[in-house]
Coordinates of C-alpha atoms (C1' of nucleotides) in Angstrom, one line a residue:
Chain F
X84 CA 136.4 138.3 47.6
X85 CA 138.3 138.2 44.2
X86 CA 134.5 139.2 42.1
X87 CA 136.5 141.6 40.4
X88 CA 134.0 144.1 38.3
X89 CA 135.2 144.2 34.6
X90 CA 131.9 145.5 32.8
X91 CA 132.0 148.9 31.9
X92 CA 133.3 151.4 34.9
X93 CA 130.0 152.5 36.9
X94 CA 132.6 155.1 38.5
X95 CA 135.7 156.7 38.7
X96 CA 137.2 154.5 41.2
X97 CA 136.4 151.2 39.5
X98 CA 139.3 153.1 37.3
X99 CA 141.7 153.2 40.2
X100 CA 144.6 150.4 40.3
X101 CA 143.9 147.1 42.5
X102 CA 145.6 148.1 46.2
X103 CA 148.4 146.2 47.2
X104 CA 148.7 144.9 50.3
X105 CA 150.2 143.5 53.3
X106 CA 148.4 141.9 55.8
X107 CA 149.4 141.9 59.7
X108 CA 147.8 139.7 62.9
X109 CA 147.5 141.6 65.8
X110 CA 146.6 139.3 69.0
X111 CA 144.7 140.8 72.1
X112 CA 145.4 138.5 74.6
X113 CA 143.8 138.7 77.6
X114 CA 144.5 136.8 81.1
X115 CA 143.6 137.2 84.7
X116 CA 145.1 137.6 87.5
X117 CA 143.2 135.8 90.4
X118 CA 145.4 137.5 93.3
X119 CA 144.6 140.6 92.5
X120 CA 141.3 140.2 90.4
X121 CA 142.4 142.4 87.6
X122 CA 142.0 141.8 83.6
X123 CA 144.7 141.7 81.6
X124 CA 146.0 142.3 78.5
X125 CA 150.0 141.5 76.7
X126 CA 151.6 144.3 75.8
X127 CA 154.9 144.5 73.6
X128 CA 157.3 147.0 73.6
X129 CA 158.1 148.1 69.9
X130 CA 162.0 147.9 68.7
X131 CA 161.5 149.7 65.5
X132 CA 159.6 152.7 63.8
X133 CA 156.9 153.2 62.8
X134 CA 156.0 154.1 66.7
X135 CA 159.1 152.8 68.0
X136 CA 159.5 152.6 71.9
X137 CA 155.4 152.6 71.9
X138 CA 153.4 149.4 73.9
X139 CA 151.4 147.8 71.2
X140 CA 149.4 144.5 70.6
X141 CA 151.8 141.9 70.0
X142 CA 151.5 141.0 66.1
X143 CA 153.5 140.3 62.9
X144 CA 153.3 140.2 59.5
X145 CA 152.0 137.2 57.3
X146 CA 154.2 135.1 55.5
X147 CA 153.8 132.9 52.2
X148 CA 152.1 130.4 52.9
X149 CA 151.0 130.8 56.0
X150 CA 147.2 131.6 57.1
X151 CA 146.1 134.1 59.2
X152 CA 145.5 131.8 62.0
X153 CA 148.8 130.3 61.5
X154 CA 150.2 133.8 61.6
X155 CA 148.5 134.5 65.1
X156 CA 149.7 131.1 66.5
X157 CA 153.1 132.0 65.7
X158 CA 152.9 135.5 67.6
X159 CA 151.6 133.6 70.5
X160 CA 154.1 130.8 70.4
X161 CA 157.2 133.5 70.1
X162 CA 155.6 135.5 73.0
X163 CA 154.6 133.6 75.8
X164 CA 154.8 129.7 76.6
X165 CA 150.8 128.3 77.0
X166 CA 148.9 124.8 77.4
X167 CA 145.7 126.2 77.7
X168 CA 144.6 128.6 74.5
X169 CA 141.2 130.0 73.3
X170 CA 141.7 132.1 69.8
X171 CA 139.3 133.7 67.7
X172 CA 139.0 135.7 65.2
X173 CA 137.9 139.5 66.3
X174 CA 138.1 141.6 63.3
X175 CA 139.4 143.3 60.5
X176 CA 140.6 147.1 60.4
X177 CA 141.3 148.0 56.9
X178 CA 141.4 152.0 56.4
X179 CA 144.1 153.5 54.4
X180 CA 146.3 155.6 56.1
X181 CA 145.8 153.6 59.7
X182 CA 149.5 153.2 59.1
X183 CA 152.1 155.7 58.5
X184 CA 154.0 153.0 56.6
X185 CA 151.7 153.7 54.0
X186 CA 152.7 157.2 53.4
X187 CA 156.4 157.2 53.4
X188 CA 156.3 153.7 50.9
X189 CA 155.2 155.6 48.0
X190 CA 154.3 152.7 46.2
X191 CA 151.2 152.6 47.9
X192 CA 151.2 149.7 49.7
X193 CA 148.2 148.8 52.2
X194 CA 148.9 148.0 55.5
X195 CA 145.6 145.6 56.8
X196 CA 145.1 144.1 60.2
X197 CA 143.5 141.2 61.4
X198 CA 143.2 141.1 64.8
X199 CA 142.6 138.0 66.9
X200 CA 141.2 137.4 70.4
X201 CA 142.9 135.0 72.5
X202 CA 142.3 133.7 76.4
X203 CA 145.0 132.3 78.2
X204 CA 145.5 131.2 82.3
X205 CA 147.4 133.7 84.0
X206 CA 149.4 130.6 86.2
X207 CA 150.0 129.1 82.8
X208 CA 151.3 131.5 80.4
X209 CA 155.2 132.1 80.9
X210 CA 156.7 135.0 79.1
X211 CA 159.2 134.4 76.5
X212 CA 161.2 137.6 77.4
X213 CA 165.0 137.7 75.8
X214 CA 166.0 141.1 78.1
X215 CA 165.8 142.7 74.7
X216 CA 162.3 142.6 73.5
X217 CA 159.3 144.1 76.0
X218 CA 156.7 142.2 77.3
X219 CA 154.3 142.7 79.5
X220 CA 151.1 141.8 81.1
X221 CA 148.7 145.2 81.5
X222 CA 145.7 145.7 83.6
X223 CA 143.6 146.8 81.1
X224 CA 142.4 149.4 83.2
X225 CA 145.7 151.7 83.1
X226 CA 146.8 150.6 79.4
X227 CA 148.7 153.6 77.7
X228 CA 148.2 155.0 74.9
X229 CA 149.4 152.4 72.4
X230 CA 151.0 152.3 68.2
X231 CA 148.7 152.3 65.5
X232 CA 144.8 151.5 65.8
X233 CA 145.9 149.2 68.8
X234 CA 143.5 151.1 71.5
X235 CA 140.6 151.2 69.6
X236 CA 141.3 147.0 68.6
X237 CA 141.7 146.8 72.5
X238 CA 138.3 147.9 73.6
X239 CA 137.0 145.9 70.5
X240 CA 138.4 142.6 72.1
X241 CA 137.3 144.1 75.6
X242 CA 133.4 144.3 74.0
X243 CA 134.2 140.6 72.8
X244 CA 134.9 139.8 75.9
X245 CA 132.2 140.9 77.8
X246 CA 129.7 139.7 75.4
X247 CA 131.0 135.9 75.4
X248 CA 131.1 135.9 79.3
X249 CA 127.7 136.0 79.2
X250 CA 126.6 133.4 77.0
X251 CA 129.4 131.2 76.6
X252 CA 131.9 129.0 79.1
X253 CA 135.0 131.1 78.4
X254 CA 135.7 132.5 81.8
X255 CA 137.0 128.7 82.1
X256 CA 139.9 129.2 79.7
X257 CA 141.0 132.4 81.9
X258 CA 140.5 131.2 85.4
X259 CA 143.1 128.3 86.9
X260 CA 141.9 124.9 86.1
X261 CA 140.6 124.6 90.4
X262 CA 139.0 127.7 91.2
X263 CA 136.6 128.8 93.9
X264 CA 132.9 129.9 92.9
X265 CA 134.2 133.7 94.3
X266 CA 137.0 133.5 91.5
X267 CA 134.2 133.2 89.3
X268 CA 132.3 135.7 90.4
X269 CA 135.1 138.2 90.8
X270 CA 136.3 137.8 87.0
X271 CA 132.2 138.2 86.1
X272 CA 132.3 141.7 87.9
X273 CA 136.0 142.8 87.1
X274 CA 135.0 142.8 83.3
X275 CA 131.0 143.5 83.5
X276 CA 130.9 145.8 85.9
X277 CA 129.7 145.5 89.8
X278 CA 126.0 145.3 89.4
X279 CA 125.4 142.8 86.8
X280 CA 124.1 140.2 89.5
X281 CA 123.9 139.1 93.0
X282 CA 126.5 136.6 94.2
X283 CA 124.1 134.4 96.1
X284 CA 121.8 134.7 92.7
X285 CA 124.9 133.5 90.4
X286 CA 125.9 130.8 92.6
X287 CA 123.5 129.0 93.1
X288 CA 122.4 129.3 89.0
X289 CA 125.7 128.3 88.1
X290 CA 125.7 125.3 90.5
X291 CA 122.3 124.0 89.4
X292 CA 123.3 124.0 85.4
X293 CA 125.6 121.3 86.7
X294 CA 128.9 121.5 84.8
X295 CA 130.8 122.7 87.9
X296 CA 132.1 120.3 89.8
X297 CA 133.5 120.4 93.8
X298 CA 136.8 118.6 94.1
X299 CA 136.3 119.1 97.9
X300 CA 139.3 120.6 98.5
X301 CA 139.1 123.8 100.6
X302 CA 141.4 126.8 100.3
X303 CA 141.4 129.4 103.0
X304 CA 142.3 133.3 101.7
X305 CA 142.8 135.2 105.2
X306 CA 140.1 135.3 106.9
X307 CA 136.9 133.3 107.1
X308 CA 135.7 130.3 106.0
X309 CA 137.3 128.4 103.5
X310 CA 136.2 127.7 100.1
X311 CA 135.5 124.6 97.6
X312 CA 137.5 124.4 94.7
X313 CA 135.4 123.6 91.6
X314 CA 136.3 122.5 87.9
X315 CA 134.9 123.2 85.1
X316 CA 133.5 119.7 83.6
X317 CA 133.7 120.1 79.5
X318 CA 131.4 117.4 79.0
X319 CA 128.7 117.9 81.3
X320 CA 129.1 121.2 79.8
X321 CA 128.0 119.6 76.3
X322 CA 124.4 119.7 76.3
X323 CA 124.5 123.2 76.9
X324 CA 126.5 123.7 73.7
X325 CA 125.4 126.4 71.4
X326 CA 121.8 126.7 73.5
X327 CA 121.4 130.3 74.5
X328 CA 122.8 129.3 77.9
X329 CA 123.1 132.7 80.2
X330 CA 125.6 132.8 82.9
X331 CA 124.8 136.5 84.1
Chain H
X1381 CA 149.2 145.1 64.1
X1382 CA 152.7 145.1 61.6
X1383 CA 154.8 144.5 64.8
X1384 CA 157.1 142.5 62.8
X1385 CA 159.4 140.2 64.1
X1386 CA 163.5 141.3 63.5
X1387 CA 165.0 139.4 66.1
X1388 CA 166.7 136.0 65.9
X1389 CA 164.5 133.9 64.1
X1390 CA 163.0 131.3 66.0
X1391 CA 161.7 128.9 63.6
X1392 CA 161.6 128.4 59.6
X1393 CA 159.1 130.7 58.5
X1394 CA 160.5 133.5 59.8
X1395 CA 162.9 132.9 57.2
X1396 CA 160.0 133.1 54.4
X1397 CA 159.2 136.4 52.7
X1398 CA 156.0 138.2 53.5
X1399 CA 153.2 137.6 51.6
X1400 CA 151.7 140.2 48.7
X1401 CA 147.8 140.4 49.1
X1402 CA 145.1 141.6 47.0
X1403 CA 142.4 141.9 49.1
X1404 CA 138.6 141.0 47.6
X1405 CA 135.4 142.5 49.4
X1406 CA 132.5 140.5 49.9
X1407 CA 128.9 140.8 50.0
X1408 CA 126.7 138.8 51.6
X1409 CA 123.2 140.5 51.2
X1410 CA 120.1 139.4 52.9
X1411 CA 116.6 140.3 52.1
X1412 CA 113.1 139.0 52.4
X1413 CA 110.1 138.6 50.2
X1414 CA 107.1 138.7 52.5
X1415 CA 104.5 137.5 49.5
X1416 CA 106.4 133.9 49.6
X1417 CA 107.8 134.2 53.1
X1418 CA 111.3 133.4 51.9
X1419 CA 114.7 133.9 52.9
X1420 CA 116.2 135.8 49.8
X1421 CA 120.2 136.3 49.4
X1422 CA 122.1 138.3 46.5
X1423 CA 123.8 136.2 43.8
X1424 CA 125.8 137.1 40.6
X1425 CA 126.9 134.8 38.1
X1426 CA 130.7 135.3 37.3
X1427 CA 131.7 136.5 33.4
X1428 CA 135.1 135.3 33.6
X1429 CA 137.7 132.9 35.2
X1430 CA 138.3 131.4 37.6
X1431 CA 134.8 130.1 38.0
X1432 CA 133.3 131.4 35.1
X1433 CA 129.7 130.7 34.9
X1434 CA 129.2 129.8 38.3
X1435 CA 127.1 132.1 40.8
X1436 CA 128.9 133.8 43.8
X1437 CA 128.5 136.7 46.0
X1438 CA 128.4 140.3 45.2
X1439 CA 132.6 141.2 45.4
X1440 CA 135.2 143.3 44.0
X1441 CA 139.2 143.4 44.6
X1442 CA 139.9 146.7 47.0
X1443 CA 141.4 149.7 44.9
X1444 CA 143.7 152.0 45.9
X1445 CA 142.5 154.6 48.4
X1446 CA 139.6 152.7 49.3
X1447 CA 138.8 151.9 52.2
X1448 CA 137.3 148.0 53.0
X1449 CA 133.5 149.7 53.7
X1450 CA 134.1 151.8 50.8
X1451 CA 134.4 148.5 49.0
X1452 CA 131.4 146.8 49.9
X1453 CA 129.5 149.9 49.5
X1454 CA 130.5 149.9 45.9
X1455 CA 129.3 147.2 45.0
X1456 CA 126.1 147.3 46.7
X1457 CA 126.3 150.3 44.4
X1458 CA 126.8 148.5 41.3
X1459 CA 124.2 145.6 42.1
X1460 CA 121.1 147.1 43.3
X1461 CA 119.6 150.3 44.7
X1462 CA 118.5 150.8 47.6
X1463 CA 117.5 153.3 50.0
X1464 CA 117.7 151.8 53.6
X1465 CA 120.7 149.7 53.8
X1466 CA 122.5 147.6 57.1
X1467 CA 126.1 146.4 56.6
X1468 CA 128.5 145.5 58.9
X1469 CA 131.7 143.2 58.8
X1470 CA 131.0 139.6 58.6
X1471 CA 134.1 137.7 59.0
X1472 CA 137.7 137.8 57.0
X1473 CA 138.8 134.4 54.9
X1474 CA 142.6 134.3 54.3
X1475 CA 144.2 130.9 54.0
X1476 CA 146.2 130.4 51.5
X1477 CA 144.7 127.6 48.5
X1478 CA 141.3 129.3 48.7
X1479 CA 141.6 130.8 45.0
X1480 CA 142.9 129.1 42.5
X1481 CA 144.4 132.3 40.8
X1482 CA 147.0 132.0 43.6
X1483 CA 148.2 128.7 41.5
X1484 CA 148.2 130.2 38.5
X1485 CA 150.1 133.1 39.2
X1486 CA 153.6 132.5 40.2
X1487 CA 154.2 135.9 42.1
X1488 CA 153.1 134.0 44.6
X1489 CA 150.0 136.8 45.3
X1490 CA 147.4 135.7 48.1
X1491 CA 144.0 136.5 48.0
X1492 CA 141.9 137.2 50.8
X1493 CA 138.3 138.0 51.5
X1494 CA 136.9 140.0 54.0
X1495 CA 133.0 139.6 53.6
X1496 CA 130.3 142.1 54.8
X1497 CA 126.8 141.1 56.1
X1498 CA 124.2 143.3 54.8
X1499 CA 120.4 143.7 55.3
X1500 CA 118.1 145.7 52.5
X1501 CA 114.3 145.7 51.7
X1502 CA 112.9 143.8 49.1
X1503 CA 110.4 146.2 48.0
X1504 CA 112.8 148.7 47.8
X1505 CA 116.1 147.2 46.5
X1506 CA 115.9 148.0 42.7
X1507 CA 118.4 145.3 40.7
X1508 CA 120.7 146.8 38.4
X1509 CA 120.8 144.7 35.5
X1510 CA 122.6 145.3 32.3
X1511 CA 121.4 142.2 30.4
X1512 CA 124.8 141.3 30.3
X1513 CA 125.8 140.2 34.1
X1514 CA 123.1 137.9 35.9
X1515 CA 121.9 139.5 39.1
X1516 CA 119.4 137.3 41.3
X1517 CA 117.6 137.0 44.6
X1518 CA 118.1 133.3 45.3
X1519 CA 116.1 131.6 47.8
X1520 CA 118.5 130.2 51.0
X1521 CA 117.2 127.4 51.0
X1522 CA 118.3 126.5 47.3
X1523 CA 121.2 128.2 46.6
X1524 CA 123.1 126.0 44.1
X1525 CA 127.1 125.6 44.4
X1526 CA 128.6 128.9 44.5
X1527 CA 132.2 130.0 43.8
X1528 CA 135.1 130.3 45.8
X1529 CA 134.2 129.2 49.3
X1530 CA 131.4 131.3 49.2
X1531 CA 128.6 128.9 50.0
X1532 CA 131.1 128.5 53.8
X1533 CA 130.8 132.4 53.6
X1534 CA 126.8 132.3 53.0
X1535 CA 126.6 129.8 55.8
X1536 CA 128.6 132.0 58.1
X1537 CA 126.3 135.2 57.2
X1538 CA 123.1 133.1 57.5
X1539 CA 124.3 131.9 61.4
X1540 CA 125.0 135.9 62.1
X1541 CA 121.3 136.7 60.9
X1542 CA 120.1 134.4 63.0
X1543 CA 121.9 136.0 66.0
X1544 CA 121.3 139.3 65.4
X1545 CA 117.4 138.5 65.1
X1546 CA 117.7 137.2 68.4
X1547 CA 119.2 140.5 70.3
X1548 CA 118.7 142.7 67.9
X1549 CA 116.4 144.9 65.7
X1550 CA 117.7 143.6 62.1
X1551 CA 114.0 142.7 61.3
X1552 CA 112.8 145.6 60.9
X1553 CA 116.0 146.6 58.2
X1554 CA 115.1 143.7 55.9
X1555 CA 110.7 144.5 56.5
X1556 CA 108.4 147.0 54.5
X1557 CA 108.4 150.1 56.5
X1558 CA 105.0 148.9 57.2
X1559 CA 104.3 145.2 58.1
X1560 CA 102.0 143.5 59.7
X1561 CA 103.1 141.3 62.9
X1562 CA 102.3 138.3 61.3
X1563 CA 105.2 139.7 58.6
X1564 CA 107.3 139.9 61.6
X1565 CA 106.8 136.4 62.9
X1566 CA 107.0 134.6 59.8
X1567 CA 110.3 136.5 59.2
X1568 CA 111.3 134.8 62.7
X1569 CA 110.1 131.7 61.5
X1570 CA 111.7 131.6 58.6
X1571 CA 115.1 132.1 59.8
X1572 CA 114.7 130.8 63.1
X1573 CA 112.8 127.9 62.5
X1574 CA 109.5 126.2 62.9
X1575 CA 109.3 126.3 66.9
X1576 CA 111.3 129.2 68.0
X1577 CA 107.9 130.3 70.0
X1578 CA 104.5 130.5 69.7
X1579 CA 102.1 133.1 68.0
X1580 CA 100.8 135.2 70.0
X1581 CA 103.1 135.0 73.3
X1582 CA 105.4 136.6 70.3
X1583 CA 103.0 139.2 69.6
X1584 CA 102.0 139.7 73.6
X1585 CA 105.8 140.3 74.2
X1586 CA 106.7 142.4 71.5
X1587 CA 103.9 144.6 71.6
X1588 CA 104.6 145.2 75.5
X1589 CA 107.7 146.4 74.5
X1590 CA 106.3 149.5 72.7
X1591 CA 108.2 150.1 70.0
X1592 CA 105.9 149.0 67.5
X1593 CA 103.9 151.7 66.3
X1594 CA 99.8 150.3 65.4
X1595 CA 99.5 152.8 62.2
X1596 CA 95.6 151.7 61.9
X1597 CA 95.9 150.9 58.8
X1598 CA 94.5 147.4 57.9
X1599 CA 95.3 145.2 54.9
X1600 CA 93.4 142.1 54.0
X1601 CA 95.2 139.2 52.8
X1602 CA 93.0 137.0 51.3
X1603 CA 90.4 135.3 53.6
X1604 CA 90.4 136.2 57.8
X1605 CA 90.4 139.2 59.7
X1606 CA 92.2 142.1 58.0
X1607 CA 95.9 142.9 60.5
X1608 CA 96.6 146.0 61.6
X1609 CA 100.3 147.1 59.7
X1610 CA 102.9 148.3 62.4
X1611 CA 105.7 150.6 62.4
X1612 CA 109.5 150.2 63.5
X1613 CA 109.6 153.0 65.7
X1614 CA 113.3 153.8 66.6
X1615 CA 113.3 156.3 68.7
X1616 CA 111.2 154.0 71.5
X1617 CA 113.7 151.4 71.2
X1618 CA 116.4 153.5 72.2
X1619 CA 116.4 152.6 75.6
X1620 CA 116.5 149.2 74.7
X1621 CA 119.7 149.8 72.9
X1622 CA 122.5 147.3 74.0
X1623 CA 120.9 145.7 76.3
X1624 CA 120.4 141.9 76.0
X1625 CA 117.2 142.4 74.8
X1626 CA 115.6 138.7 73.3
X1627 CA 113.0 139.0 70.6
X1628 CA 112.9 135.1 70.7
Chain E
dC186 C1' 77.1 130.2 58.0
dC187 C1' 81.7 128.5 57.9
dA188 C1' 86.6 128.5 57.4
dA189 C1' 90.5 131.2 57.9
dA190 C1' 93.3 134.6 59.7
dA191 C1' 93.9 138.2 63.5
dG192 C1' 93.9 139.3 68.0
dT193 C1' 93.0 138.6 73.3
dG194 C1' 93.2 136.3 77.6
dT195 C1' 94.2 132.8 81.2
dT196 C1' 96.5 129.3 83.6
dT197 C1' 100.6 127.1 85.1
dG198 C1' 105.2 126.5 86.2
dA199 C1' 109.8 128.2 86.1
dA200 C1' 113.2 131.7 86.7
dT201 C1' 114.9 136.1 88.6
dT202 C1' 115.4 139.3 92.4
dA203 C1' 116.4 140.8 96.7
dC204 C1' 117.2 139.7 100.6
dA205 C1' 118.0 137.4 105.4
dC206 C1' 120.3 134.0 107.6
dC207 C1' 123.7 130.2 109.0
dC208 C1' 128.7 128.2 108.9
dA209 C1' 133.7 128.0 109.5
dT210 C1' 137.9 130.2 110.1
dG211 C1' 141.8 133.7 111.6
dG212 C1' 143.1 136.8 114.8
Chain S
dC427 C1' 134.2 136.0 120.4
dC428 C1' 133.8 138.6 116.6
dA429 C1' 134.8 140.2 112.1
dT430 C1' 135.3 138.2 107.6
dG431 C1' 134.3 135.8 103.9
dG432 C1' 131.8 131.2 102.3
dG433 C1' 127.5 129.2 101.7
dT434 C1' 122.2 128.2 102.0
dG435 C1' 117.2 129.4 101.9
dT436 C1' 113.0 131.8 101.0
dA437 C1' 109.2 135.0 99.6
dA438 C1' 107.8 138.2 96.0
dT439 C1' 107.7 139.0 91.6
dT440 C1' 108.3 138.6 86.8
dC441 C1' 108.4 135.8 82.9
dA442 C1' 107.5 132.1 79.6
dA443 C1' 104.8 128.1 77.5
dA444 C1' 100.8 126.2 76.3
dC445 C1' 96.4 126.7 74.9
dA446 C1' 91.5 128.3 74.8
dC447 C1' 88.8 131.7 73.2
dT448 C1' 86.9 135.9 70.7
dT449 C1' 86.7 138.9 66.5
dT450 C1' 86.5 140.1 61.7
dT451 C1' 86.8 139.2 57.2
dG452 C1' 86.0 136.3 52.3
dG453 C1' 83.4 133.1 50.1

DNA sequence: CCAAAAGTGTTTGAATTACACCCATGG
DNA sequence: CCATGGGTGTAATTCAAACACTTTTGG
């Protein structure tokens, strides 16, 4: 922060001007859709150049006085209609030239991103869509190629996401409040891959910790037998807080 | 990122101009001293206003053309040399009210901070002192009241150290090329705290690992057996890489 | 010889792995 | 009744915690 060098320059840069700049949120939001146990991520369609008529992570610009969170709260809230939210901060991409804006505006203003990661329920989130404005839930699997950085802030939030499944309780922000213990495990392999751990093996780990709780009722999918919904119980949850708690 | 809103306005601050940043790198720079066993962070004491006379973290305001690394960089430059070096992004600070310059000045300009978490060797990190500007390895455990909100931003680094001892190989970035494993373990301790594990299950389960290299050498401190000094040996940890490898 | 620090080993209990097996339902 | 998915149990193995013990130095 603002520890602004004014001893004698060291180098030619500490000659250079102060960059100018303005700073945009970019949200990855990710959801999941239980039906078809696939990860997902919103997309908006861009209106305007630069990249015009590209998908990219829905963001904005911040205003005066407004914070950064602020800022990512607002996208949300203009994008899609949630009770449940999980949003953290993922990171900041800073380069010049990661946006053309910077080329054509000669006066050599910075264009800086700081992305957030948010988690919302699938069931929950209704899109705020004015049959103007694009927007879209993607499988992350098939996302296309989107504007700016916005790929390589994807797969960022996608490495977020991995890593936090496995140490903390946020595949309960993404699932339905009643879900069955398959759900679970389905969401586990969708974003970790197939072979991170037997079902039988996660089951019955998941069970003993004792924060999932069986309402009793059964749900029948097709075929065979029917399954508990559980829920995930916050405060039973508690103890485990910040302990190096492994759910894979 | 920039996918700025142009449609109807849906609430107030829509309405508000964007805000005009100057954004500020900063430093938060680790090291230990292995003599004392003690936790050592980077600190400068500021020349001018705001804050003037108070110690803060290594920064500087991002120029034009430079890129946020760039920044840090710098002024890792400017502070000490160093040959080995580990820096990565710590966390970015943006509300408005944080520096007081924004009061001041009228134009309404916000300043944000986007700090980096860096790792160098005590032997090896030469300050760069001009008699003028106060450089100084401060001890964690006393650092006094800092500038800005740097003492939240100190916290935040010192959480993320003790993370990243936990999964990964950050100790040997802030060792002597060549340490003993009692070095190693009072580094853990240290950060970790008292209890984290014992002695020589420590040992047992690092050495099985077999990245640490016995050089034969042997160095006596004081009274006791002389310990063997060990090597980081990078290329063995490789397969390691990534995987949620726990040094605790 | 004794204290202090380094280094080795052993015992015990818990956790992980890889399965095999039983249960309930739809067709 | 049988295929399908839900749910339970168990033996083998690995791992972790606690602690006792041996080794090598300085004084």
């Amino acid at each position: 922060m603002p520890g602004q060098q004014q001893r004698k320059p060291t180098s030619a840069i500490n000659q250079q001007p102060l960059a100018d700049f303005k700073v945009g949120v970019d949200n990855v939001i990710f959801s999941v859709d239980i039906t078809e146990n696939r990860l997902l991520v919103l997309l908006v369609m861009r209106q305007q150049e630069p990249f015009a008529n590209y998908w990219s992570l829905p963001g904005t610009l911040v205003r005066q006085g407004e914070s950064l969170e602020d800022a990512a709260y607002r996208i949300m809230a203009e994008k899609i209609r949630v009770n449940n939210l999980y949003l953290e901060q993922l990171y900041t991409f800073g380069g010049p030239k990661r946006d053309p804006r910077e080329a054509c505006d000669s006066y050599g203003v910075r264009y800086l991103s700081v992305s957030y990661f948010a988690l919302v329920r699938f069931e929950d989130a209704q899109l705020i869509t004015d049959g103007v404005t694009g927007v879209a839930w993607y499988p992350v699997k098939d996302v296309p190629q989107l504007a700016f950085d916005h790929n390589e802030v994807l797969n960022y939030g996608n490495c977020r996401l991995r890593n936090k499944l496995e140490y903390s309780p946020v595949a309960f922000d993404v699932l339905p409040k009643m879900f069955t213990l398959n759900d679970l495990y389905q969401l586990y392999t969708t974003v970790l891959g197939e072979n991170f751990s037997d079902y039988s093996n996660f089951r019955a780990r998941l069970l003993k910790l004792g924060f999932l709780y069986d309402t009793g009722v059964k749900v029948s999918r097709g075929a065979g037998r029917p399954a508990s919904l559980y829920q995930f119980d916050a405060d039973a949850f508690a103890p485990f807080k910040d302990k190096p708690l492994v759910f894979i």
